[in-house]
Coordinates of C-alpha atoms and ligand atoms in Angstrom, one line a residue:
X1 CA 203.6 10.5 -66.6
X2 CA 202.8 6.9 -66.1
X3 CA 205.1 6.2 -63.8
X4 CA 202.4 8.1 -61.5
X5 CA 199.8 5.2 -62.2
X6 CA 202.8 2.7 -60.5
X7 CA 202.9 2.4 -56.5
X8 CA 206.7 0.7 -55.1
X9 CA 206.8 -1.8 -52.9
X10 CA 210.1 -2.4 -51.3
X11 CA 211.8 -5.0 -48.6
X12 CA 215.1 -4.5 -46.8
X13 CA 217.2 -7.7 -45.9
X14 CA 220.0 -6.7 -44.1
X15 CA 223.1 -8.3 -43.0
X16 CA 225.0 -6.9 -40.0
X17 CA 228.0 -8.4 -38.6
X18 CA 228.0 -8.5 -35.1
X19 CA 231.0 -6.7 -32.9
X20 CA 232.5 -10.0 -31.2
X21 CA 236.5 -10.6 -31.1
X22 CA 235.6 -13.8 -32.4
X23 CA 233.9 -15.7 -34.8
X24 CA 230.7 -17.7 -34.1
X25 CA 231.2 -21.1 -33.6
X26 CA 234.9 -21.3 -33.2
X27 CA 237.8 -19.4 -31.4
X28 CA 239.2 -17.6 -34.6
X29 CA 239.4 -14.1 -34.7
X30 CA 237.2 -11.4 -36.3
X31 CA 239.7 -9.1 -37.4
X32 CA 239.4 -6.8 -40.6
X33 CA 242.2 -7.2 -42.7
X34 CA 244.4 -9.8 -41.6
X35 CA 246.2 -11.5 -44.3
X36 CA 244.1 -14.3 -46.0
X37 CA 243.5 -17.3 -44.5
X38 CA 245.0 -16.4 -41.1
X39 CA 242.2 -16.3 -39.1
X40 CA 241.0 -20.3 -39.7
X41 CA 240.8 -23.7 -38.1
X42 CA 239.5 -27.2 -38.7
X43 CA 235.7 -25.5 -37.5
X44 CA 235.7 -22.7 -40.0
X45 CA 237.8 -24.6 -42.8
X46 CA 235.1 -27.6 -42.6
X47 CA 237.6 -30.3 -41.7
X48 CA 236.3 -33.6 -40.7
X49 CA 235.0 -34.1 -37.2
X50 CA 235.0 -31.0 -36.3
X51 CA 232.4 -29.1 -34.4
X52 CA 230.9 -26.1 -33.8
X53 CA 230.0 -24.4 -30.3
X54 CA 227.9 -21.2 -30.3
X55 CA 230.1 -18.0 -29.1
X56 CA 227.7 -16.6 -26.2
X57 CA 228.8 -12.9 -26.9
X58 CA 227.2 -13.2 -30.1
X59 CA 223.9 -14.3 -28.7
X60 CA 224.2 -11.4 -26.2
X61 CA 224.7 -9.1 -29.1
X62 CA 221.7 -10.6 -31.7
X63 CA 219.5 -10.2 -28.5
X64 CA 220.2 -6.8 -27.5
X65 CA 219.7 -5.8 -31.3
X66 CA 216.3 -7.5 -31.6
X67 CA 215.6 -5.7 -28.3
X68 CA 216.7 -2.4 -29.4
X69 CA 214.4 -3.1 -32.6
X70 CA 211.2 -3.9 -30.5
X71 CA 211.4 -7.2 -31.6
X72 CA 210.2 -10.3 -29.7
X73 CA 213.2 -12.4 -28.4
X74 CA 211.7 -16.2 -28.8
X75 CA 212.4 -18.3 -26.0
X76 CA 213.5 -21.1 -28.1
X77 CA 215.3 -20.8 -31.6
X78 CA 216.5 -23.8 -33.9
X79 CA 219.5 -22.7 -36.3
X80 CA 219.1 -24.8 -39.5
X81 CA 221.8 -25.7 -42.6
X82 CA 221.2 -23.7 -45.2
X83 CA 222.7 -25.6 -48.0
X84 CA 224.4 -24.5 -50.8
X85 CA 226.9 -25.1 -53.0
X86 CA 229.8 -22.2 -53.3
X87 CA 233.5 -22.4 -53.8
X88 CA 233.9 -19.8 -50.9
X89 CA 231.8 -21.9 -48.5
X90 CA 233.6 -25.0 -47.2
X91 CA 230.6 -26.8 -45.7
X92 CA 228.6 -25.9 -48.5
X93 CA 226.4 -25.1 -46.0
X94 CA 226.0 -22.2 -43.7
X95 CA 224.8 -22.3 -40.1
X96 CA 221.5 -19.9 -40.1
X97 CA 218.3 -19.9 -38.8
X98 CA 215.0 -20.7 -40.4
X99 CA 211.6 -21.4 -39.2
X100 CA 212.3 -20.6 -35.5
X101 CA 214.3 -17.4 -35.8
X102 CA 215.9 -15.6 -32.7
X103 CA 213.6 -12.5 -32.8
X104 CA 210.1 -11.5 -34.5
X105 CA 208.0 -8.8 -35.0
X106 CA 210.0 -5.4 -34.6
X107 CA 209.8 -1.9 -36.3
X108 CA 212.0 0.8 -37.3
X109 CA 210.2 4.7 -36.9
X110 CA 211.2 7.0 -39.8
X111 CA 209.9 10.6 -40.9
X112 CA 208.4 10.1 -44.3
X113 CA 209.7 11.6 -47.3
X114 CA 206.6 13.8 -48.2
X115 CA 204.9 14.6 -45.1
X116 CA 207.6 14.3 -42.7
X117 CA 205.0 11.9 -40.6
X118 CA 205.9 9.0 -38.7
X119 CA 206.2 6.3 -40.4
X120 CA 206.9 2.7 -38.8
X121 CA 208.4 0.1 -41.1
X122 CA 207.6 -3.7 -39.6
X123 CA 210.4 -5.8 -39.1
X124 CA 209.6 -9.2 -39.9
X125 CA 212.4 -11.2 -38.0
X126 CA 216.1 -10.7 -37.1
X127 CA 218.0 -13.9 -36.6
X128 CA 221.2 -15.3 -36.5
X129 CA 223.8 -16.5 -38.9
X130 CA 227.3 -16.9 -40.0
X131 CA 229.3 -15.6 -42.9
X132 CA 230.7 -17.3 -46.1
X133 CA 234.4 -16.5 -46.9
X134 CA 235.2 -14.0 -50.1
X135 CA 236.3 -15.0 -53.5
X136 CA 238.6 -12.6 -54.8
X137 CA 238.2 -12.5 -58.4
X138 CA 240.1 -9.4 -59.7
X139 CA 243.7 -9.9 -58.2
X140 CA 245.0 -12.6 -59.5
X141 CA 245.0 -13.0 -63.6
X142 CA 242.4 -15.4 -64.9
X143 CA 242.3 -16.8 -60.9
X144 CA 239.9 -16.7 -58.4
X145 CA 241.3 -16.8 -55.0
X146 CA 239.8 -17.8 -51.9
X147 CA 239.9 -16.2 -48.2
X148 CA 238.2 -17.9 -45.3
X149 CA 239.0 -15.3 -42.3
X150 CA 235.5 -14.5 -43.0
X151 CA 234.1 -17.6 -43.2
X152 CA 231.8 -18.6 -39.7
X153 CA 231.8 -14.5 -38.6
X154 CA 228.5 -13.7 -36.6
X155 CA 225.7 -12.0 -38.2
X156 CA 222.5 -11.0 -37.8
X157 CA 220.1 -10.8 -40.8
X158 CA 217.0 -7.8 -40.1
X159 CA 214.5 -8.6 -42.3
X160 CA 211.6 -5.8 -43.1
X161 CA 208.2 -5.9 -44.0
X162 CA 207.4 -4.8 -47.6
X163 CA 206.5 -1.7 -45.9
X164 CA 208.6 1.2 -47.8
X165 CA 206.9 3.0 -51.0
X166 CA 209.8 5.1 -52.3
X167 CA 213.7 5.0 -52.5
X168 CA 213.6 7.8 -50.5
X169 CA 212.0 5.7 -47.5
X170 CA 214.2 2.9 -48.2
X171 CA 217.3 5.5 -47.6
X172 CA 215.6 6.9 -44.1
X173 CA 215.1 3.1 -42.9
X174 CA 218.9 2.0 -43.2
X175 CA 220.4 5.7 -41.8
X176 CA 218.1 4.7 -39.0
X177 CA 218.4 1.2 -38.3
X178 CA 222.2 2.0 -38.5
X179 CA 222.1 4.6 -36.1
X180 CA 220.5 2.4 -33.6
X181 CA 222.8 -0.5 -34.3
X182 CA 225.5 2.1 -33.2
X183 CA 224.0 3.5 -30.5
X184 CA 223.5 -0.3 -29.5
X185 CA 227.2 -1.1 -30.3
X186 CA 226.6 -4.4 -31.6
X187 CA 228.2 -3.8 -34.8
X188 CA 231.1 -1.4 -36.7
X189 CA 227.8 -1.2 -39.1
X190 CA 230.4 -0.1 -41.9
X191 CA 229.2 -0.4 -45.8
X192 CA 233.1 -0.3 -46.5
X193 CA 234.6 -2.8 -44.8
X194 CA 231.3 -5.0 -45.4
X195 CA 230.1 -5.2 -41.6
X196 CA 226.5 -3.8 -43.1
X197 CA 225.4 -5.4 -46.4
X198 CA 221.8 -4.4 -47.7
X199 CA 219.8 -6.7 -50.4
X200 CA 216.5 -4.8 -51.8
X201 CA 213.1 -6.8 -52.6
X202 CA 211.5 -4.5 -55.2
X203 CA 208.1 -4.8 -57.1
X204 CA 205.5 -2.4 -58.6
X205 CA 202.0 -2.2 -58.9
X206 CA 199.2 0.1 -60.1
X207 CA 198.1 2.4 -57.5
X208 CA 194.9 1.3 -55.3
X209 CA 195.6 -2.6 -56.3
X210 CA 196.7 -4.6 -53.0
X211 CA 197.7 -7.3 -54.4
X212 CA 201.8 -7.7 -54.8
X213 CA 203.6 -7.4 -58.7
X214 CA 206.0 -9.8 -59.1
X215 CA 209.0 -8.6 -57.1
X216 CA 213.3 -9.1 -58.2
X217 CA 216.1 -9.2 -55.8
X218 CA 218.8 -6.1 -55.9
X219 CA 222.2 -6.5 -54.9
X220 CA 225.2 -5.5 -54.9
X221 CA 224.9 -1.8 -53.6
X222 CA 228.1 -0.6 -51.7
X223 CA 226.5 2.3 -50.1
X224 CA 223.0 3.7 -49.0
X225 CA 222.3 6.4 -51.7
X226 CA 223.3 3.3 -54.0
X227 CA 220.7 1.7 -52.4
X228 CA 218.3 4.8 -53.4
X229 CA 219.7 4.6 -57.2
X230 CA 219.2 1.6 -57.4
X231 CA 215.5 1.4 -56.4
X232 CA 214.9 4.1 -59.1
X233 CA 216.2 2.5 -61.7
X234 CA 215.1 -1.1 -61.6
X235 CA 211.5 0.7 -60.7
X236 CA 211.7 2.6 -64.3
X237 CA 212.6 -0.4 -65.6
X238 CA 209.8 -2.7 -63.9
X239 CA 207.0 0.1 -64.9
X240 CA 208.6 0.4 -68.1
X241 CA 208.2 -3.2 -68.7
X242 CA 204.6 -3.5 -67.2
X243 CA 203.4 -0.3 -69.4
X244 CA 204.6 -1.9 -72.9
X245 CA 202.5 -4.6 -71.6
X246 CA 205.5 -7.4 -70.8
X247 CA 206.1 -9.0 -67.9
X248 CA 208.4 -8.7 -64.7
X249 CA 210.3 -11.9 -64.0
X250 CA 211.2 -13.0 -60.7
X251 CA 215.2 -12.6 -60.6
X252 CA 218.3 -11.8 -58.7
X253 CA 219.8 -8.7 -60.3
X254 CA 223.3 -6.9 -59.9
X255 CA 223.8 -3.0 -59.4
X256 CA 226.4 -1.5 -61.3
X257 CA 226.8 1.8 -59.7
X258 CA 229.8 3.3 -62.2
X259 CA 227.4 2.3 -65.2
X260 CA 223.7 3.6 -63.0
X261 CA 222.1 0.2 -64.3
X262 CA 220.9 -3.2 -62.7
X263 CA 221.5 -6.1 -64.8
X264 CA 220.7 -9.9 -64.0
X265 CA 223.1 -12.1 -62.2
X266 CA 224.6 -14.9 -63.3
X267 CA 223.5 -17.2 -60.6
X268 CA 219.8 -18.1 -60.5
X269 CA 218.9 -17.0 -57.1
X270 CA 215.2 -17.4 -57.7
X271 CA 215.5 -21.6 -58.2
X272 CA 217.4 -22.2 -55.2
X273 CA 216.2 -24.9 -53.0
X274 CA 218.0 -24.6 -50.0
X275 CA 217.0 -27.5 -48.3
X276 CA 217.1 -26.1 -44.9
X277 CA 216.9 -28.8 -41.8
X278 CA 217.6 -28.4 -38.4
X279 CA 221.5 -28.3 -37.5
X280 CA 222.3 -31.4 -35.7
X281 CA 225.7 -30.6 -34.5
X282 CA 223.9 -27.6 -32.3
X283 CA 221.3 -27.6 -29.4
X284 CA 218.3 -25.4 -29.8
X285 CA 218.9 -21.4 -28.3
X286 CA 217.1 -21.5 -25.2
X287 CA 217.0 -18.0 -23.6
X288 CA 215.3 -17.9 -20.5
X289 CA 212.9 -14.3 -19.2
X290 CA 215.2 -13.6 -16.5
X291 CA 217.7 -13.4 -19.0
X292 CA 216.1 -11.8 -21.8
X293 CA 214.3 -9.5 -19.3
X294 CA 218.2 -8.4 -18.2
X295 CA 219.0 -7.7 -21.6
X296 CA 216.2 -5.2 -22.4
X297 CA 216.9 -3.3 -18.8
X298 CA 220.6 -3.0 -19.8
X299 CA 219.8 -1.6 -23.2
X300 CA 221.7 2.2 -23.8
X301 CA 220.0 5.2 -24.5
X302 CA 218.5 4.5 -28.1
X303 CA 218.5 7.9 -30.7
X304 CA 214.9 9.0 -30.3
X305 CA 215.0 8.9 -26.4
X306 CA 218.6 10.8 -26.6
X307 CA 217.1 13.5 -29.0
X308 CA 214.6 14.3 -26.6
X309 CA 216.7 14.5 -23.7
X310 CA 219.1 16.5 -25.8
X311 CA 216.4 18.8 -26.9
X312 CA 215.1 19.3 -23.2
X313 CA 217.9 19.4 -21.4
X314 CA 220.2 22.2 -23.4
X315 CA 217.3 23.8 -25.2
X316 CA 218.6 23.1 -29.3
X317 CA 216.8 22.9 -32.1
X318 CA 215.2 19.5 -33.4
X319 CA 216.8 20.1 -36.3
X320 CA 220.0 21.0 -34.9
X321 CA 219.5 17.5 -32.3
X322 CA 219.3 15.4 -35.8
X323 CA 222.9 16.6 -36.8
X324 CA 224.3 16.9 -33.2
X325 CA 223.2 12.9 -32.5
X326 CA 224.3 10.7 -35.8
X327 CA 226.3 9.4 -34.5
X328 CA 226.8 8.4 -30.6
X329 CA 230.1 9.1 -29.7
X330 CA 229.7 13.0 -30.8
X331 CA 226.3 13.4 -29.0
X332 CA 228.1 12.0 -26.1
X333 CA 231.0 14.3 -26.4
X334 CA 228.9 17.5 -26.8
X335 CA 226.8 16.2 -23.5
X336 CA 230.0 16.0 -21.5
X337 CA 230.8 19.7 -22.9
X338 CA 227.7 21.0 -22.3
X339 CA 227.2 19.7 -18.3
X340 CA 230.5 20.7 -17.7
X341 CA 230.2 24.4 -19.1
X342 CA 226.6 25.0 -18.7
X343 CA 225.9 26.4 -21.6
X344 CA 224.6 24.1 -24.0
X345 CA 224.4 26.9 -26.7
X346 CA 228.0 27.6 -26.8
X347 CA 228.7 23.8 -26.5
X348 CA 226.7 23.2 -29.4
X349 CA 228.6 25.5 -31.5
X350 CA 232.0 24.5 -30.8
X351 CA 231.6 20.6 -31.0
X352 CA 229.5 21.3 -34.5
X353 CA 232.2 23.8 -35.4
X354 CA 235.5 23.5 -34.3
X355 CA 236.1 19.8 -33.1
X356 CA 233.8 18.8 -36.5
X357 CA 235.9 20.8 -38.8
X358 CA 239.4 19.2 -36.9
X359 CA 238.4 16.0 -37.2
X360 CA 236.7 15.9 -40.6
X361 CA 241.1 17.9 -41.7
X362 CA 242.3 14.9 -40.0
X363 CA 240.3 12.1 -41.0
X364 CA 240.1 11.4 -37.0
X365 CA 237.1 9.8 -34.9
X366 CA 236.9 11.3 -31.5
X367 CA 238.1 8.5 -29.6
X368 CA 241.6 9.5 -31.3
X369 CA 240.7 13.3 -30.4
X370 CA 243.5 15.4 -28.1
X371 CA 241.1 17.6 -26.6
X372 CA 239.1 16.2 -23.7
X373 CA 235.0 17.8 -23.2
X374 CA 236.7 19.0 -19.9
X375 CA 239.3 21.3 -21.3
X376 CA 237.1 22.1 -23.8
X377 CA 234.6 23.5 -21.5
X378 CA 237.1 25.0 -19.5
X379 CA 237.8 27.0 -22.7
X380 CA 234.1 28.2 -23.2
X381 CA 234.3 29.2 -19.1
X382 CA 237.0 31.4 -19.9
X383 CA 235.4 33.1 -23.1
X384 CA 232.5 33.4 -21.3
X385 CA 234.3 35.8 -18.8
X386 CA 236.1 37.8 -20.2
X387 CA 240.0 35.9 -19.9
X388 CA 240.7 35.3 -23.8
X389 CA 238.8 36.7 -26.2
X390 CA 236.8 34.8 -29.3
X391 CA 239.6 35.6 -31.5
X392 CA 241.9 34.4 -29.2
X393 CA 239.6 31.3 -28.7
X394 CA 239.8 29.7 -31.6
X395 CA 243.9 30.3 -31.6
X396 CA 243.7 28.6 -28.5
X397 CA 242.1 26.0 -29.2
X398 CA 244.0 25.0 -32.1
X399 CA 247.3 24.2 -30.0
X400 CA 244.7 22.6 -27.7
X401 CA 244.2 19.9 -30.3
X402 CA 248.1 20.1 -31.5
X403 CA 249.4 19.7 -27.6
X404 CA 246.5 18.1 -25.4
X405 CA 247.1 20.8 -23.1
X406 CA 244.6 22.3 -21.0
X407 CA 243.3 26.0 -22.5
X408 CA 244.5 28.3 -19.4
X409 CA 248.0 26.3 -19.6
X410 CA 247.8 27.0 -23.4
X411 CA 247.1 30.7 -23.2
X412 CA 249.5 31.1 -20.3
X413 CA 252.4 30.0 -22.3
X414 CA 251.7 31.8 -25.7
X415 CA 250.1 35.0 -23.8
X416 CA 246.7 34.7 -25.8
X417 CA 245.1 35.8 -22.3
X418 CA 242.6 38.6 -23.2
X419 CA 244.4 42.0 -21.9
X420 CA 241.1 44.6 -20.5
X421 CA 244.4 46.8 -18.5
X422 CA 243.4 50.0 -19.5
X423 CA 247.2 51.3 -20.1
X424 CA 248.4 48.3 -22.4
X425 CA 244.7 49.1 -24.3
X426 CA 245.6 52.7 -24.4
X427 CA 249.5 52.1 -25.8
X428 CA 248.1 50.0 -28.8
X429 CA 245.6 52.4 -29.6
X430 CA 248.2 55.2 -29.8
X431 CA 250.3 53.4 -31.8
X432 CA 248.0 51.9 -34.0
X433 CA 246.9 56.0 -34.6
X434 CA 250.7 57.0 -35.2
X435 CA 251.6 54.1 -37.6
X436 CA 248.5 54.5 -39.6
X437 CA 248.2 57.9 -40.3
X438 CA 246.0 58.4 -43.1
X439 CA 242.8 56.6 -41.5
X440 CA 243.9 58.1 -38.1
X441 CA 243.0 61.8 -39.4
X442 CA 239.9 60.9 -41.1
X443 CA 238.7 59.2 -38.2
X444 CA 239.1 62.1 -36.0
X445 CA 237.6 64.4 -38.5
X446 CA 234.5 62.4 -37.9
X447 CA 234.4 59.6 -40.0
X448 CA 233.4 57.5 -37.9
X449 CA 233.0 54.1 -39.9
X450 CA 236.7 54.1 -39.7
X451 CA 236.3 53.0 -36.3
X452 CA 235.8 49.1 -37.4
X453 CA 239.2 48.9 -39.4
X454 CA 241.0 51.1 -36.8
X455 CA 239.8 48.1 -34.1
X456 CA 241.2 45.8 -36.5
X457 CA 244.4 47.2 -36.2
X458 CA 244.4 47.1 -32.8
X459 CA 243.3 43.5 -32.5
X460 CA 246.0 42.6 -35.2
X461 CA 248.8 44.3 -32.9
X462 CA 247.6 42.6 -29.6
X463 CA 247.4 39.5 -31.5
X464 CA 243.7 39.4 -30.4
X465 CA 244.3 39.8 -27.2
X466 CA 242.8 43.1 -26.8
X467 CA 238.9 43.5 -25.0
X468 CA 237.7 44.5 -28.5
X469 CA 235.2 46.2 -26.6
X470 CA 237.0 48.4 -24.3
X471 CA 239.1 49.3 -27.7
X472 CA 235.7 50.2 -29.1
X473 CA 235.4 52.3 -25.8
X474 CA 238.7 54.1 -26.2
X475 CA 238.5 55.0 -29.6
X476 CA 235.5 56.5 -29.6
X477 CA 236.9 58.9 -26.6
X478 CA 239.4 59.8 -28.9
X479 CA 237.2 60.1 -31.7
X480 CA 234.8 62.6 -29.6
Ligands
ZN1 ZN1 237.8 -21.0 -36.9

């Protein structure tokens, strides 16, 4: 295959928008899905004579990102006009950050692809910038309409090093860098509603040769295995074009995800001259050490550090810690379980079974979830000796997440309490042997692999609140 003699050679840009209640350089509101053109004012709809003042929160945020990325916070950074001309961008310019960006010099660790090695991928610089509004082309017949409640929203733009060889790579470094955004809680980092937006620099080259191919500009991918496709195919296409002996032109391409293609944008993204100069209407973003220095000791737990923990603390798997800590807020949950049962084992298999399979039927996030880690560890205390049984368990857990209740409340009221009384074991056992007959009189001849089904009787007839064991005990009395 020739595609063997070509090496990738890929660059991230990604665009994060930063979890602040409002926008940037203006009071208006961030929120998602207001209706159009609500959330503006004479800052953020360009009007005449007004001006814009930096939203501190959002500096706090960008900085704690950088941090979390091992970048360099810069003492002093400039944000510049980008200018531009777009029907969606009032200004027609946006407020960004050039030459002096807020952050340099980070990286992001990832297992490889082939050898599952460590691979860092450099960050070149994070810095700061605000949105453009939407046009909304497909709503309104041969219209395009406008909506500026996005328009001055805080990002941050991560830029990589062309460090990342294979789609696969490029995949690993954005579940990554979202995972720490998360744990950072900077940003909803949501491909959906737009809060994480990736743009791909790709180029190819023959193996062994150092020098960069030409590269082109993906975009346009609404989700990270789009981001993989898309990587493949304009990489087929690029070696295609390089083995029939053409040439790859520098452009800004589109990703058409129903149709598994990239195709070239309409706007030539490669010509722009942005004409960037420093923004006169803002001071240079002076952070002092004290303050930066703050900002790195207040920094949460990031994923690696929590894994380890994790992995120490309650003895799971690494494998099992990958699953268990994607996102925050369930690794946080099954901690809270696990120190309040002590047992980390049977904490791990509830929150990854139960509470998972509950909230992925009802479409929930655990901050809307009923059952508190408290009550749910109470519930693995009483399994664990002996008051309702596993069956029982799950039974009770169920109304748990219907009711909020706590468990012993829960199997109180509906008597799931596990019953090991001897007498109440003995009656069911009898009866189960009267009302099935048939299996009754084998088993006491000696066939003693009816035992399981005759125990299933019995458990059925309790309504699992039998000691299955002591009906296993019982039985076989009888049967001997
Ligand atoms: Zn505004």
């Amino acid at each position: 295959m020739s595609r063997e003699r070509f090496e990738m050679v890929v660059g991230l840009e990604v665009h994060v928008q930063l979890k602040t209640r409002t926008k940037a350089f203006c009071a208006c509101s961030t929120d998602f899905g207001a209706p159009p053109n609500v959330n503006t004012c004479p800052v953020c709809l360009a009007l005449p004579g007004a001006l814009p003042v930096l939203n501190e929160r959002a500096v706090e945020l960008a900085t704690r990102a950088a941090l979390g990325l091992g970048c360099q916070v810069n003492p002093v950074s400039v944000f510049a006009r980008k200018n531009y001309f777009y029907p969606d961008l009032p200004k027609g310019y946006q407020i960004s950050q050039f030459d002096q960006p807020l952050a340099t010099g980070g990286f992001i660790a990832i297992a490889a692809k082939d050898s599952g090695a460590e691979l860092k991928i450099g960050i070149t610089r994070l810095h700061m910038e605000e949105d453009a509004g939407k046009s909304i082309h497909d709503r309104y017949p041969g219209a395009t309409a406008i909506d500026l409640n996005r328009a001055g929203v805080p990002l941050i733009e991560i830029v990589s090093e062309p460090d990342i060889r294979s789609s696969a790579d490029a995949g690993a470094y954005l579940r990554t860098l979202k995972q720490i955004l998360q744990y950072l809680e900077v940003s909803d980092v949501s491909m959906e509603e737009g809060s994480l937006r990736v743009d791909a620099n790709i180029s190819v080259r023959p193996q062994g040769q150092s020098r960069l191919g030409t590269k082109t500009e993906v975009k346009n991918m609404n989700s990270f295995s789009g981001v993989e496709r898309a990587l493949d195919a304009e990489f087929e296409r690029q070696c295609a074009l390089l083995d029939s002996g053409g040439k790859v032109e520098q452009q800004t391409l589109l990703w058409d995800g129903a149709r598994e293609v990239v195709r070239p944008s309409r706007t030539k993204e490669g010509s722009h001259d942005y004409r960037y100069f420093p923004e006169p209407d803002l001071r240079p973003l002076m952070l002092d050490d004290k303050w930066i220095g703050d900002a790195r000791k207040h920094l949460p737990e990031l994923p690696d550090a929590r894994k380890k923990r994790l992995g120490q603390d309650f003895g799971i798997a690494p494998i099992e810690i990958e699953q268990l800590t994607a996102a925050p807020a369930l690794a946080e949950y099954f901690e809270a379980v696990a120190r309040a049962s002590g047992d980390g084992k049977a904490a791990y298999n509830w929150v990854m079974g139960e509470v998972l399979a509950v909230l992925k039927a009802t479409g929930n996030d655990l901050s809307h979830f009923r059952v508190r880690p408290a009550d749910l560890a109470q519930l693995l205390s009483l399994v664990r000796d002996g008051t309702v049984s596993h069956t029982a368990a799950k039974r009770v857990f169920a109304l748990m997440v219907e009711t909020g209740k706590p468990p012993a409340q829960v199997a109180a009221d509906e008597g799931l309490s596990q019953v090991g009384d001897e007498d109440a074991i003995a009656t069911w056992v009898d009866e189960v042997l009267v009302e099935h007959p048939e299996e009754a009189k084998r088993y006491l001849a000696g066939e003693k692999k009816l035992q399981g089904v005759l125990v299933g009787f019995v458990m059925k007839k309790s309504k699992g609140r039998a000691d299955p064991k002591r009906v296993n005990q019982l039985l076989s009395t009888r049967g001997g």
